[in-house]
mmCIF file of C-alpha atoms and ligand atoms in Angstrom:
data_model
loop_
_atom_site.group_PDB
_atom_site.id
_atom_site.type_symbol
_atom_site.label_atom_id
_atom_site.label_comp_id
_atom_site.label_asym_id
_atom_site.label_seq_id
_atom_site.Cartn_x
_atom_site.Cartn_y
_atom_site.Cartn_z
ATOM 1 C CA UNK A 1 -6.409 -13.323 8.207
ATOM 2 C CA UNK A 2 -7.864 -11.092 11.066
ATOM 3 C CA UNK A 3 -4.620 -12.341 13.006
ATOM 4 C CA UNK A 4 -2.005 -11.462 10.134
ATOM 5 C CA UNK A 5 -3.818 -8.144 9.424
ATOM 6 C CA UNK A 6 -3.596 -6.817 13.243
ATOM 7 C CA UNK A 7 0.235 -7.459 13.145
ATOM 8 C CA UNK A 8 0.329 -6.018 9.426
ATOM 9 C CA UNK A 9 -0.973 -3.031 11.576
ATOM 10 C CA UNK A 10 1.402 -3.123 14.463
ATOM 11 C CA UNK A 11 4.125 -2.793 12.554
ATOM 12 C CA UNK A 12 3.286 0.560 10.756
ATOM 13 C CA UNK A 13 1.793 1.916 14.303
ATOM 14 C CA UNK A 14 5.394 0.400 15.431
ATOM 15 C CA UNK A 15 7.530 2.314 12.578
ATOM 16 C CA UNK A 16 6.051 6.042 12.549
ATOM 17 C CA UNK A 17 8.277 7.659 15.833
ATOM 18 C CA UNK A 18 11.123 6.347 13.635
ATOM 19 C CA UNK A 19 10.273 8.236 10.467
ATOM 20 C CA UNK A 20 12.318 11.065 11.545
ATOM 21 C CA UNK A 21 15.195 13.043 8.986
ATOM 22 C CA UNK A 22 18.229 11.518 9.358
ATOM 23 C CA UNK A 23 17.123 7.932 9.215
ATOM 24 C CA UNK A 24 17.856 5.689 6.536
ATOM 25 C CA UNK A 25 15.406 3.633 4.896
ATOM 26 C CA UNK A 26 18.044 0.394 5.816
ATOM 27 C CA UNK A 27 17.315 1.210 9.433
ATOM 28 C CA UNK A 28 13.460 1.274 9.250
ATOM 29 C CA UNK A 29 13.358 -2.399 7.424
ATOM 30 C CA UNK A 30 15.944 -3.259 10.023
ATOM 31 C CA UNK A 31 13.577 -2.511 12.447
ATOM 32 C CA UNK A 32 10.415 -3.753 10.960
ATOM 33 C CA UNK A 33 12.045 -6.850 10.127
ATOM 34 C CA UNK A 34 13.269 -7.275 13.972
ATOM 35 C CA UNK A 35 9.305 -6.433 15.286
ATOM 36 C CA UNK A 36 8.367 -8.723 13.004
ATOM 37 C CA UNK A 37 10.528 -11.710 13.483
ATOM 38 C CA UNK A 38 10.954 -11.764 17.247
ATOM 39 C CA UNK A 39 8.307 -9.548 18.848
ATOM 40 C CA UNK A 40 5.488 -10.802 16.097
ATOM 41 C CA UNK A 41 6.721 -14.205 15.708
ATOM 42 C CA UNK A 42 5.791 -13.694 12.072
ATOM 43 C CA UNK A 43 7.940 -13.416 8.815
ATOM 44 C CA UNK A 44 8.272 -10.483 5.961
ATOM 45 C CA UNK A 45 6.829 -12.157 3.042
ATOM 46 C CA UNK A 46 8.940 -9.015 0.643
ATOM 47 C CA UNK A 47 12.162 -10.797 2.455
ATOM 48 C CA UNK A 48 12.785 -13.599 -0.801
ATOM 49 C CA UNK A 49 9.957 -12.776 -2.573
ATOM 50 C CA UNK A 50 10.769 -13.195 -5.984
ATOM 51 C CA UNK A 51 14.252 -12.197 -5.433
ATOM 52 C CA UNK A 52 13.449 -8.691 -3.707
ATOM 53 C CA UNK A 53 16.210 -8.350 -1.304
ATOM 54 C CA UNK A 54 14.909 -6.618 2.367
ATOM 55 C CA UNK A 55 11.990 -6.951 4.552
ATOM 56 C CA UNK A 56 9.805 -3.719 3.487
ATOM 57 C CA UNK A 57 9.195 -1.540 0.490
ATOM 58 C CA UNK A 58 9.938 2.064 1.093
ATOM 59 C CA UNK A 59 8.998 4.496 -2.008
ATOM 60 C CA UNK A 60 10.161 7.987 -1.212
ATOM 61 C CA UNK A 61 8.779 11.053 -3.492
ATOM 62 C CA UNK A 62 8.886 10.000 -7.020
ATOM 63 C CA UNK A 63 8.695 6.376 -6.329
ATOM 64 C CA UNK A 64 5.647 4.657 -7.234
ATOM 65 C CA UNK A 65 6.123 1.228 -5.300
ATOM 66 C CA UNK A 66 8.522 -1.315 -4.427
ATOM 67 C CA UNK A 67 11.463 0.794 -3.420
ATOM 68 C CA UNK A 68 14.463 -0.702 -2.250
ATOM 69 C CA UNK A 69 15.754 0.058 1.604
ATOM 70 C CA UNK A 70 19.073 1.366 1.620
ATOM 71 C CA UNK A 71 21.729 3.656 3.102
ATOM 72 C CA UNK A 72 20.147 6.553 1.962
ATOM 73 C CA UNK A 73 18.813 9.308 4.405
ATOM 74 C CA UNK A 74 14.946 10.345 4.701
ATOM 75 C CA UNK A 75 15.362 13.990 4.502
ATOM 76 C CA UNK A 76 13.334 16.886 5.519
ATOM 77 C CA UNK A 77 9.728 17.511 3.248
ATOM 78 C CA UNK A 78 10.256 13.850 2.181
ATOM 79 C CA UNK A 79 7.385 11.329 1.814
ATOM 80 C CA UNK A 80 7.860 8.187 2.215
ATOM 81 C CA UNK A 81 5.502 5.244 1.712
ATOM 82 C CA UNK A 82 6.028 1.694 3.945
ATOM 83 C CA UNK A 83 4.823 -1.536 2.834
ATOM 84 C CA UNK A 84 4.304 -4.223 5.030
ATOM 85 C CA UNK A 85 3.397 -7.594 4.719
ATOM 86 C CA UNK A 86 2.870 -10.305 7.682
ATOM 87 C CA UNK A 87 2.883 -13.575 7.403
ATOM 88 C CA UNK A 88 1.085 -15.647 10.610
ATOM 89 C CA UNK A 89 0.038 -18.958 10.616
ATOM 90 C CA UNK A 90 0.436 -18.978 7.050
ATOM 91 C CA UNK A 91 -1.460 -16.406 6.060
ATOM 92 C CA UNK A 92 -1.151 -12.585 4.805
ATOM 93 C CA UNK A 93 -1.459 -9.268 5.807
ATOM 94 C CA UNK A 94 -0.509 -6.528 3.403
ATOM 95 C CA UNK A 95 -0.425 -2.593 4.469
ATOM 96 C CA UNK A 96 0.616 0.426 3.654
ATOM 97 C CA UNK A 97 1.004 3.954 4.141
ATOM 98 C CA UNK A 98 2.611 7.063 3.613
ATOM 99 C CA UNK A 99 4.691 9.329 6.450
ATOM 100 C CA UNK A 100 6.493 12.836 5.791
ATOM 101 C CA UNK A 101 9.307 13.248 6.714
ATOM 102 C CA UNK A 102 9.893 16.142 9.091
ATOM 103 C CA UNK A 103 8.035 19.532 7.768
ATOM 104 C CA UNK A 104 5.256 18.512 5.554
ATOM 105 C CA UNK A 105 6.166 19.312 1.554
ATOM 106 C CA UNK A 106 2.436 20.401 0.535
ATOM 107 C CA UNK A 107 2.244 19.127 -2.867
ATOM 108 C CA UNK A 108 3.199 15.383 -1.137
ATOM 109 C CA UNK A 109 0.332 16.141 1.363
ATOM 110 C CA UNK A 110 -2.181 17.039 -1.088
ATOM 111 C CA UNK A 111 -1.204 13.928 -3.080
ATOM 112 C CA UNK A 112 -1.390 11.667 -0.281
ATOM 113 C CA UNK A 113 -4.727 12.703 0.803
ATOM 114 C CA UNK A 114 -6.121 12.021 -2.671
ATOM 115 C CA UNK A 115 -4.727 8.204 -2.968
ATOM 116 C CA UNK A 116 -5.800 8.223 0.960
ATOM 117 C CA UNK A 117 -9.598 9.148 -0.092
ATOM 118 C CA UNK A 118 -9.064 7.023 -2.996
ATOM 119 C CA UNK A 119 -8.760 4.289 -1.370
ATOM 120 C CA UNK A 120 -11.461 5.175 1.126
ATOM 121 C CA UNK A 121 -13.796 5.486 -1.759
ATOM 122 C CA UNK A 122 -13.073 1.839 -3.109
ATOM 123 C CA UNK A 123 -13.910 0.353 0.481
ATOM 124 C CA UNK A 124 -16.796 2.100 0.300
ATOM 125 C CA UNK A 125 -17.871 -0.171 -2.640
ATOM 126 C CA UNK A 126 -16.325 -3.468 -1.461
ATOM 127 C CA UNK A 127 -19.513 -4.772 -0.509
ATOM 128 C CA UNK A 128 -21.048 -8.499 -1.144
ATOM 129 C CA UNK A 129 -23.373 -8.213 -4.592
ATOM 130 C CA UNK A 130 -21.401 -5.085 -6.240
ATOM 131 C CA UNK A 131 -18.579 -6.279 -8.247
ATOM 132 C CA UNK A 132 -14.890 -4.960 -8.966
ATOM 133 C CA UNK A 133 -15.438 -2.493 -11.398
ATOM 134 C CA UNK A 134 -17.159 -0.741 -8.915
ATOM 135 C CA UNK A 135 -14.601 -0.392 -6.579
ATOM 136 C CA UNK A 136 -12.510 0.478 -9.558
ATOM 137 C CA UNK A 137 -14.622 3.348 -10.894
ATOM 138 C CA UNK A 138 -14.852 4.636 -7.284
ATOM 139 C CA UNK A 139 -11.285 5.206 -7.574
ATOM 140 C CA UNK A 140 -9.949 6.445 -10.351
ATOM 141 C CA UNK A 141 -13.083 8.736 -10.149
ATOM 142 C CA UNK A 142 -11.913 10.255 -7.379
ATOM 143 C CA UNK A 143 -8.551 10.125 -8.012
ATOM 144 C CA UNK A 144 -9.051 12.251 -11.854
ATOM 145 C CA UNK A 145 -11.255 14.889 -10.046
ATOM 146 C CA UNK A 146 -8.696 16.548 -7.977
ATOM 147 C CA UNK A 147 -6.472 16.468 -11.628
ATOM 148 C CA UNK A 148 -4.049 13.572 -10.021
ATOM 149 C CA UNK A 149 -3.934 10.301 -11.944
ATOM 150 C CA UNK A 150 -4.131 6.961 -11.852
ATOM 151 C CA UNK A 151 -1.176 4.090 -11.843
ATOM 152 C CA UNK A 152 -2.335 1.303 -14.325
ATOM 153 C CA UNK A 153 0.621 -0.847 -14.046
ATOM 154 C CA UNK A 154 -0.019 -2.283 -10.520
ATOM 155 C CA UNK A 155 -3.272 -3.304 -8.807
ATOM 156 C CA UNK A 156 -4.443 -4.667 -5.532
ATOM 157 C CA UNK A 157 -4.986 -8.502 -5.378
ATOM 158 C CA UNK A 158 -6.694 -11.516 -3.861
ATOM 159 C CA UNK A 159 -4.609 -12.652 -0.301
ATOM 160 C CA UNK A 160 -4.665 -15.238 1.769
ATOM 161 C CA UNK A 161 -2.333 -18.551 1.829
ATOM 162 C CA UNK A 162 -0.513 -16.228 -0.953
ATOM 163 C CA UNK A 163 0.685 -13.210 -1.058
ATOM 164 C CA UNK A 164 -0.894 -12.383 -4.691
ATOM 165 C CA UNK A 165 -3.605 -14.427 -5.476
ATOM 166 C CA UNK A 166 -6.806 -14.183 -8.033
ATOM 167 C CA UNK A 167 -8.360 -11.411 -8.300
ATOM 168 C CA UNK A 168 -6.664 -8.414 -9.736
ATOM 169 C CA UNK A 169 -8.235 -5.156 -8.388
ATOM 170 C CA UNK A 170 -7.985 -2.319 -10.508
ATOM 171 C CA UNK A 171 -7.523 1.161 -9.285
ATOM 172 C CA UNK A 172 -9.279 2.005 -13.022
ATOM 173 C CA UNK A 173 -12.632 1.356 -14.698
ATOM 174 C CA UNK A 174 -16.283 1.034 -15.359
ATOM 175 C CA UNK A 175 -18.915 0.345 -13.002
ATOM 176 C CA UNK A 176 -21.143 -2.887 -12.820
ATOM 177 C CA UNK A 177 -17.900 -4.652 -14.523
ATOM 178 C CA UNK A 178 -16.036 -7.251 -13.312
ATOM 179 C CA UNK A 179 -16.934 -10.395 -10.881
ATOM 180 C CA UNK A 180 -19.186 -10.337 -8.951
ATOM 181 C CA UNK A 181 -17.832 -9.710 -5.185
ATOM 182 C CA UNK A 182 -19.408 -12.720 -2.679
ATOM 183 C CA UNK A 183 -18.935 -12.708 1.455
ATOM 184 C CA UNK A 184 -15.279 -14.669 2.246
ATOM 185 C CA UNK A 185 -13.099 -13.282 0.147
ATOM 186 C CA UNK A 186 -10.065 -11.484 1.016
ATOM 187 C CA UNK A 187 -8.396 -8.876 -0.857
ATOM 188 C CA UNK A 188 -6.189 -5.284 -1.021
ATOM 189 C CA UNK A 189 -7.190 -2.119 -2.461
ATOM 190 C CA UNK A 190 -4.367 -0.312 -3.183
ATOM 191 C CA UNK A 191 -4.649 2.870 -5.318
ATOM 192 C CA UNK A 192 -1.085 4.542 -6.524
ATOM 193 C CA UNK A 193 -1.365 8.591 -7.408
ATOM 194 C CA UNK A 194 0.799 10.530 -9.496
ATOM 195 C CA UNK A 195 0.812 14.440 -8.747
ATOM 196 C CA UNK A 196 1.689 14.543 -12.513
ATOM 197 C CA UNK A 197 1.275 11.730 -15.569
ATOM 198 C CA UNK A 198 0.194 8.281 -14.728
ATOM 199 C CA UNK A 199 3.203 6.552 -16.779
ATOM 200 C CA UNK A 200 5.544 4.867 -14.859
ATOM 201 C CA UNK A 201 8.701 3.400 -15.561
ATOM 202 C CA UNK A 202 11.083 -0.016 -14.224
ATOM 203 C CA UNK A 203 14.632 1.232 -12.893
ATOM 204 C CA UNK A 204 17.529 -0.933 -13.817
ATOM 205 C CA UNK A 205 17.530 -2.426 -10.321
ATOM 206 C CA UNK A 206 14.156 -4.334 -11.850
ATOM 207 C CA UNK A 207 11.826 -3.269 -8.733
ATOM 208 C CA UNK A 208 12.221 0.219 -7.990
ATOM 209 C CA UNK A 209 9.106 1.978 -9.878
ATOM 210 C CA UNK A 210 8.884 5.506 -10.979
ATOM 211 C CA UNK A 211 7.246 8.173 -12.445
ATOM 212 C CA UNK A 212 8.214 9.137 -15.177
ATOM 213 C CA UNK A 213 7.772 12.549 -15.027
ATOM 214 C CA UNK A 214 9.063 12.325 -11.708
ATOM 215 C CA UNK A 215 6.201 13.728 -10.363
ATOM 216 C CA UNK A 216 5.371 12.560 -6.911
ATOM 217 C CA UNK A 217 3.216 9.342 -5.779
ATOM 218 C CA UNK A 218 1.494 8.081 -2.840
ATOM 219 C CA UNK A 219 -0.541 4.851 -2.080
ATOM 220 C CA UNK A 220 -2.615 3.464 1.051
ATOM 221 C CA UNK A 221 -3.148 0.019 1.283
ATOM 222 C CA UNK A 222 -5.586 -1.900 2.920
ATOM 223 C CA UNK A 223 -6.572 -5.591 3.382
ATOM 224 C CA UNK A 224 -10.251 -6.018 3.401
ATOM 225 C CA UNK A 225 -13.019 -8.923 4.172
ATOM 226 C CA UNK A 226 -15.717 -9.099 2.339
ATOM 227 C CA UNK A 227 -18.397 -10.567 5.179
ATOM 228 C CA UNK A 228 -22.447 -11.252 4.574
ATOM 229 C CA UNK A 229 -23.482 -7.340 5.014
ATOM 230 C CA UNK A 230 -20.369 -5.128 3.774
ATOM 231 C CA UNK A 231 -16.764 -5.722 5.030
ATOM 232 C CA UNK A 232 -14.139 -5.622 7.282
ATOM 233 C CA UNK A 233 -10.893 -3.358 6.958
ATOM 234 C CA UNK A 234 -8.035 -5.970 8.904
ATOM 235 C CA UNK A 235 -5.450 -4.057 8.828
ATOM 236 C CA UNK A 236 -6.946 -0.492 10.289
ATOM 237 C CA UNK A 237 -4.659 0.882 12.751
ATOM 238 C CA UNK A 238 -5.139 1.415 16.700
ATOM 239 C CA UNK A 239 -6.356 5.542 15.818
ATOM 240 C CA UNK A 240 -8.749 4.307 13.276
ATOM 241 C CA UNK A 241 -9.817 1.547 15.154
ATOM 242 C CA UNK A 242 -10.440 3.576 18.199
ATOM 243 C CA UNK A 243 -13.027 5.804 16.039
HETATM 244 N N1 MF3 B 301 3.399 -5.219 -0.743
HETATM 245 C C1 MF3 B 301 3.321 -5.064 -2.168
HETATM 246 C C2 MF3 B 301 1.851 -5.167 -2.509
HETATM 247 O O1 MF3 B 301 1.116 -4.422 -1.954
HETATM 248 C C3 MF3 B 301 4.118 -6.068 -2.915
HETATM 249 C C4 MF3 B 301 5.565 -5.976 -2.673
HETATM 250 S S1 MF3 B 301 6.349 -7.239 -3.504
HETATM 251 C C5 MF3 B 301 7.916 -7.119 -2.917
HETATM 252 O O2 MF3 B 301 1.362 -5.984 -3.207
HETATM 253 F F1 MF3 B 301 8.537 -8.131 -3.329
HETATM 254 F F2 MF3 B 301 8.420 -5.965 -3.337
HETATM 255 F F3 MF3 B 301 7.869 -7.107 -1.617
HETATM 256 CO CO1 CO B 302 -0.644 -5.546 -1.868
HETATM 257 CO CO1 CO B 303 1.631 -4.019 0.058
#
């Protein structure tokens, strides 16, 4: 897991110089899925994945999650959130984050910070002995106090062998709820943010998720290790490593 996390973290250290106007988001998977397949020696578990067609997920703006690469051109005050996922040796490690695209927008910067503390605040309580509602409340506590909200729809999950495995983690709820969290397991923490309403809605194309207010989004996601006296974040990348 420690393996398939550091390459999970390669690849979004790899794909940043690239996030540039101009771009489309069919060239980024092209060249995640090319780091991934012959300088990584790993595979892109989206590639097949229940029928989900390229090697990435890129969610620009109003796109909650699971956007679609395509022709289309990242454009200047754009955000853009990757999603990667390794698999190495068999196992998982799932990441993401979100870039601008050229000059900052600040409404996507504010937005991006929240989901980014979000998250933060939800490792914070990913310790052995608390259990998921904790990390949950964490969240969406944060998240409702700078007026954003909270996507119920999606969640983070158990990882490992699989990419989605038992249990759910909610980005929502009450504290001292839940299971109990216990050193060994492996899991993401995932929070999505809407600038504006927290209902979402399925586009035709059956993965592409939106607001639907089409306010803007942004999500951070981390894979995390619960070990005997807190946890370990595998998939930090080489600035927050270096800290
Ligand atoms: N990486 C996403 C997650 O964090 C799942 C993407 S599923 C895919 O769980 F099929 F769209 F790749
Ligand atoms: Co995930
Ligand atoms: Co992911």
């Amino acid at each position: 897991m420690r393996v398939a996390g550091r390459l999970t973290a390669d690849v979004l250290d790899m794909i940043g110089q690239y996030v540039q106007p101009g771009v489309s988001t069919d060239e980024l998977d092209r060249i995640c899925h090319d780091y991934i397949v012959e300088t990584q020696q790993g595979i892109p578990a989206p590639l097949n994945y229940r029928g989900f067609p390229k090697s990435i997920c890129t969610s620009i703006n109003h796109v909650v999650c699971h956007g679609i690469p395509s022709n289309k051109k990242l454009r200047n005050g754009d955000c853009v959130n990757i999603d990667i996922t390794v698999i190495k040796d068999g196992f998982h490690g799932d990441s993401s984050r979100m870039f601008h695209v050229g000059k900052p927008n600040l409404q996507a910067q504010r937005t991006a910070q929240v989901a980014l503390d979000a998250l933060w605040h939800g490792i914070d309580q990913a310790l052995p002995g608390a259990r998921f509602g904790d990390i949950s409340h964490a969240i969406q506590k944060h998240i409702e106090a700078h007026h954003c909200s909270v996507v119920r729809e999606y969640c983070g999950h158990g990882i490992g062998s699989n990419f989605h495995e038992d249990p759910q983690v909610l980005h929502y709820g009450q504290p001292n709820s839940g299971n109990e969290i216990l050193p060994g397991m492996t899991f993401t923490i995932e929070p999505m943010v809407n600038a504006g309403k927290r209902h979402v809605r399925l586009m035709p194309d059956k993965w592409t998720v939106v607001t639907k207010d089409h306010s803007l989004s942004a999500q951070w996601e981390h894979t995390i290790l619960i070990t005997e006296d807190g946890n370990e974040i595998l998939t930090l990348g080489a600035a927050e490593r270096a800290k």
